XYZ file of C-alpha atoms in Angstrom:
364
model
C 106.523 132.112 202.234
C 110.296 131.879 202.622
C 112.854 130.960 205.269
C 116.116 132.873 205.632
C 119.462 131.266 206.478
C 121.248 133.458 209.008
C 124.410 133.286 211.079
C 127.841 134.824 211.550
C 130.217 134.935 208.571
C 131.953 131.650 207.731
C 129.652 129.259 209.617
C 128.537 127.382 206.474
C 125.436 129.309 205.371
C 126.235 129.477 201.657
C 127.454 125.877 201.550
C 124.168 124.838 203.151
C 122.214 126.949 200.673
C 124.059 125.322 197.749
C 123.363 121.924 199.227
C 119.650 122.620 199.643
C 118.961 124.316 196.355
C 121.701 122.958 194.079
C 122.241 126.603 193.163
C 125.883 127.548 193.302
C 126.005 130.537 195.605
C 129.559 131.765 196.089
C 131.212 130.082 199.057
C 134.677 131.046 200.259
C 136.850 131.287 203.350
C 136.360 134.969 204.182
C 133.616 137.123 205.750
C 130.895 138.777 203.653
C 131.288 136.369 200.782
C 127.508 136.601 200.309
C 126.416 140.217 199.798
C 123.195 140.063 197.791
C 120.766 137.460 199.134
C 120.511 134.313 197.032
C 117.053 132.757 196.706
C 116.536 129.061 195.991
C 113.279 127.225 195.357
C 113.735 123.882 197.140
C 111.692 120.701 196.645
C 110.117 119.355 199.846
C 110.949 115.628 200.233
C 107.696 113.696 200.688
C 107.482 109.909 200.443
C 103.690 110.162 199.987
C 104.213 111.708 196.556
C 106.195 108.681 195.359
C 103.563 106.345 196.784
C 100.793 108.105 194.846
C 102.964 108.016 191.730
C 103.248 104.218 192.048
C 99.454 103.912 192.089
C 98.591 106.413 189.337
C 101.610 106.189 186.964
C 101.228 109.830 185.833
C 103.010 111.667 183.010
C 104.791 113.881 185.550
C 105.204 114.410 189.296
C 105.473 117.855 190.880
C 106.578 118.189 194.535
C 105.786 121.005 196.930
C 108.468 123.696 197.180
C 109.723 126.186 199.741
C 111.851 129.307 199.192
C 115.171 129.440 201.041
C 117.134 132.710 201.202
C 120.889 132.860 201.864
C 121.559 136.174 203.632
C 124.871 137.985 204.253
C 126.707 137.108 207.473
C 125.968 139.265 210.509
C 128.620 140.774 212.811
C 128.560 142.496 216.176
C 127.307 146.065 215.703
C 125.038 145.182 212.741
C 122.053 146.940 214.401
C 124.135 150.141 214.188
C 125.119 149.504 210.571
C 128.427 147.654 211.082
C 129.527 145.325 208.265
C 126.506 144.695 206.068
C 124.202 145.138 209.040
C 121.472 147.357 207.617
C 121.226 145.283 204.448
C 121.203 142.019 206.401
C 118.492 143.190 208.777
C 116.373 144.477 205.928
C 116.656 141.149 204.101
C 115.804 139.030 207.129
C 112.774 141.211 207.901
C 111.332 140.138 204.533
C 111.475 136.416 205.395
C 108.853 134.445 207.344
C 111.104 132.137 209.401
C 114.752 131.941 210.427
C 117.188 129.059 209.905
C 119.999 129.978 212.288
C 123.283 128.210 211.419
C 125.752 127.699 214.263
C 129.285 126.445 213.741
C 129.767 123.330 215.905
C 133.026 121.934 214.506
C 136.747 122.624 214.875
C 138.853 123.284 211.777
C 141.953 125.498 211.896
C 141.782 125.903 208.113
C 138.439 127.738 208.292
C 138.681 131.086 210.063
C 136.123 132.166 212.644
C 135.216 135.836 212.753
C 135.745 135.880 216.562
C 138.871 133.701 216.549
C 137.570 130.584 218.299
C 134.594 128.189 218.241
C 131.751 128.988 220.637
C 128.225 128.427 219.222
C 126.518 129.858 222.323
C 128.410 133.137 222.028
C 127.666 133.170 218.298
C 123.948 132.654 218.960
C 123.920 135.424 221.549
C 125.692 137.790 219.137
C 123.005 137.257 216.487
C 120.165 137.396 219.047
C 121.441 140.659 220.527
C 121.711 142.395 217.150
C 118.223 141.301 216.136
C 116.826 142.322 219.523
C 118.484 145.739 219.314
C 116.927 146.328 215.898
C 113.507 145.310 217.243
C 114.044 147.599 220.227
C 114.619 150.474 217.832
C 111.347 149.599 216.038
C 109.278 149.328 219.239
C 110.638 152.601 220.657
C 109.687 154.522 217.496
C 106.179 153.017 217.564
C 105.793 153.740 221.276
C 106.458 157.440 220.730
C 103.443 157.678 218.420
C 101.145 155.398 220.437
C 101.822 157.195 223.768
C 100.616 160.493 222.360
C 97.320 158.924 221.301
C 96.995 156.973 224.565
C 97.245 160.216 226.588
C 94.041 161.449 224.908
C 92.181 158.551 226.578
C 91.974 156.357 223.475
C 91.343 152.851 224.883
C 92.761 151.003 221.873
C 95.969 153.047 221.990
C 96.289 152.392 225.730
C 95.952 148.661 225.108
C 98.577 148.819 222.353
C 100.880 150.854 224.598
C 100.713 148.088 227.226
C 101.706 145.416 224.674
C 104.550 147.557 223.291
C 105.885 148.267 226.780
C 105.864 144.520 227.502
C 107.883 143.963 224.327
C 110.312 146.765 225.164
C 110.930 145.367 228.657
C 111.442 141.863 227.255
C 113.911 143.006 224.616
C 115.881 145.052 227.154
C 116.121 141.878 229.260
C 117.596 139.988 226.283
C 114.445 138.065 225.359
C 113.245 137.586 221.792
C 109.631 138.583 221.105
C 108.653 135.034 220.102
C 109.400 133.951 223.704
C 107.194 136.609 225.357
C 103.731 135.760 226.709
C 101.426 137.810 224.488
C 97.887 136.738 223.653
C 97.149 135.526 220.146
C 94.717 138.408 219.580
C 97.259 141.034 220.677
C 99.956 139.460 218.500
C 97.702 139.623 215.452
C 96.574 143.190 216.135
C 99.689 144.889 217.506
C 102.767 142.717 216.941
C 102.500 141.110 213.466
C 102.003 144.418 211.562
C 105.378 145.691 212.856
C 107.289 142.742 211.324
C 109.571 142.271 214.330
C 112.569 140.122 213.445
C 112.712 138.229 216.757
C 109.010 137.342 216.490
C 109.752 135.043 213.534
C 109.884 131.284 214.280
C 113.428 129.877 214.369
C 115.215 126.576 213.797
C 118.812 126.093 214.934
C 121.128 124.198 212.570
C 124.252 122.840 214.231
C 126.891 122.528 211.492
C 129.128 119.622 212.582
C 131.952 117.624 211.017
C 131.381 114.219 209.393
C 132.148 112.240 212.542
C 129.340 113.997 214.460
C 126.696 113.751 211.694
C 124.674 111.062 213.499
C 125.094 111.639 217.234
C 126.261 115.257 217.433
C 129.013 116.475 219.819
C 129.595 118.572 222.923
C 128.921 121.806 221.022
C 125.506 120.481 219.951
C 124.590 119.503 223.510
C 125.415 123.036 224.687
C 123.197 124.506 221.988
C 120.310 122.206 222.937
C 120.636 123.247 226.567
C 120.821 126.951 225.655
C 117.608 126.882 223.557
C 115.634 124.467 225.750
C 113.096 127.130 226.764
C 112.609 128.520 223.244
C 110.418 125.714 221.873
C 112.711 125.636 218.821
C 113.884 122.612 216.851
C 117.620 121.825 216.727
C 118.868 120.031 213.619
C 122.340 118.431 213.446
C 123.841 118.642 209.958
C 127.305 117.944 208.555
C 126.946 120.657 205.929
C 130.248 119.995 204.154
C 129.517 116.282 203.954
C 125.968 116.951 202.712
C 127.450 119.131 199.987
C 129.784 116.262 198.966
C 126.777 113.910 198.762
C 124.906 116.244 196.390
C 127.925 116.191 194.045
C 127.618 112.418 193.549
C 126.035 111.540 190.215
C 123.768 108.576 191.000
C 121.158 107.821 193.625
C 122.973 104.542 194.423
C 126.236 106.377 195.156
C 124.474 108.835 197.420
C 122.727 106.033 199.328
C 126.025 104.165 199.826
C 127.600 107.350 201.203
C 124.671 107.830 203.606
C 124.817 104.213 204.774
C 128.527 104.596 205.497
C 127.643 107.545 207.734
C 124.808 105.643 209.435
C 122.092 107.906 207.971
C 118.828 106.756 206.351
C 118.398 109.986 204.371
C 120.300 113.260 203.902
C 120.027 115.546 206.901
C 119.062 118.296 204.453
C 115.779 116.457 203.793
C 114.872 116.689 207.475
C 115.879 120.338 207.480
C 113.660 121.187 204.457
C 110.654 119.429 205.985
C 111.373 121.281 209.225
C 111.488 124.612 207.417
C 108.164 123.812 205.712
C 106.620 123.100 209.110
C 108.258 126.197 210.625
C 106.504 128.286 207.974
C 103.193 126.714 209.107
C 102.662 125.069 205.729
C 101.108 121.723 204.800
C 100.357 119.737 201.655
C 97.392 118.376 199.795
C 97.588 116.310 196.609
C 95.900 116.073 193.232
C 96.360 112.724 191.487
C 95.542 112.007 187.837
C 97.139 110.505 184.745
C 98.413 113.915 183.603
C 100.179 114.628 186.889
C 100.470 113.812 190.547
C 101.141 117.057 192.364
C 101.726 118.339 195.883
C 100.131 121.723 196.586
C 101.259 123.991 199.409
C 98.709 125.654 201.686
C 98.834 127.369 205.103
C 97.845 125.082 207.967
C 94.133 125.611 208.588
C 93.226 126.537 204.981
C 89.636 125.868 203.904
C 88.690 123.894 200.793
C 87.994 127.049 198.697
C 91.339 128.552 199.775
C 93.107 125.322 198.803
C 91.362 125.387 195.420
C 92.531 128.971 194.942
C 96.161 127.818 195.068
C 95.538 126.016 191.758
C 93.656 128.937 190.203
C 91.784 131.935 191.599
C 88.734 130.926 189.523
C 88.569 127.650 191.457
C 88.122 129.610 194.680
C 85.696 132.162 193.255
C 83.412 129.528 191.743
C 83.931 126.811 194.347
C 81.038 124.344 194.574
C 82.459 121.361 196.462
C 85.569 119.280 197.055
C 85.812 115.511 196.611
C 88.248 114.336 199.253
C 90.148 111.088 199.850
C 92.290 110.681 202.956
C 95.848 109.711 201.971
C 95.677 106.651 204.242
C 92.533 105.428 202.435
C 94.202 105.918 199.045
C 97.096 103.731 200.200
C 94.768 101.020 201.560
C 92.614 100.738 198.407
C 95.241 101.605 195.794
C 93.143 103.661 193.365
C 90.498 106.361 193.253
C 87.945 103.924 191.744
C 88.394 101.426 194.586
C 88.177 104.184 197.167
C 84.830 105.225 195.664
C 83.616 101.632 195.645
C 84.440 101.355 199.336
C 82.482 104.566 200.032
C 85.578 106.327 201.366
C 85.443 109.404 199.100
C 83.878 112.351 200.941
C 82.128 115.409 199.524
C 83.065 118.532 201.485
C 81.769 122.106 201.289
C 83.118 125.623 201.776
C 83.706 125.257 205.527
C 85.900 122.148 205.281
C 89.399 122.581 206.748
C 91.876 120.710 204.557
C 93.971 118.069 206.315
C 97.617 117.429 205.504
C 97.804 114.661 202.887
C 94.241 114.966 201.565
C 93.856 113.896 197.916
C 91.373 116.315 196.365
C 89.277 117.123 193.289
C 87.436 120.451 193.052
C 84.130 121.201 191.379
C 83.621 124.843 190.475
C 81.584 127.097 188.223
C 82.714 130.540 187.005
């Protein structure tokens, strides 16, 4: 599962990527600086992991991770192949969620591809190109489905109705994620086509240092523009965040954050948001060898969670021994949790809860 960073050229995408992943993707003051997508594996900040470490004192600690992809900047006409359009659209189709960066700061020294700062126009430019590409996809599919529907095939007629709804929505400037389509129809007819505008999105307002805490007028306009999209808006001073990551010690970074009025880097909130956007959650294993966060899709069963560690664990699953994270914190050790009768034994139908501390019993 991976999230793709998208936006117009020169809005701060590669700087954000560098900040998140500590990889040094090229970042410069001209369009199309990023051509091949850069992929970073980013640790997910989770205070629960440090808490478990303090109880167990393991040899090592391994956090959950999420893949972030830095994709080439998009320009008007990308759906028709302008700029790096075809490559961009192909790359974003392969991601599972979109982190849409909008420039919300003034700086005459950093050129804007359209000459002036207007995050709403920038958003609409990206939306339109993605919608046009999806329109192309739905029209091609409709041609095939209509022929089958004319023969009286009920399933094809149902699919035709869904595709026509999508086509009408896209032509009206609506992204597919905002259309009212039943969950069953989405699974059967929409998901297999990998529509770009069906992917969940988070908007990242890139501001200057002075607006890092409270935002600015540009941010308020973005929030108003996306109010009906059910999408999170994150305010981030990307350049400042990049400066923080360059500091050598934790103490220096904390002092910098305190000066800005921030409790933690904005990038930490963004990473957790991306993790949630991808519909992922975490369970833990805790022992003297390691304390580790494991990533699973929300709603995963105990055998599926075991399979993340090793496929044999899922194949030979017998049971899971489960401690709620809150109980672990209250009692301070696995032994005391057991003494208090708070360790549960769960079977194959158990749906794992975010934060569960688990042991698996299996036989292969």
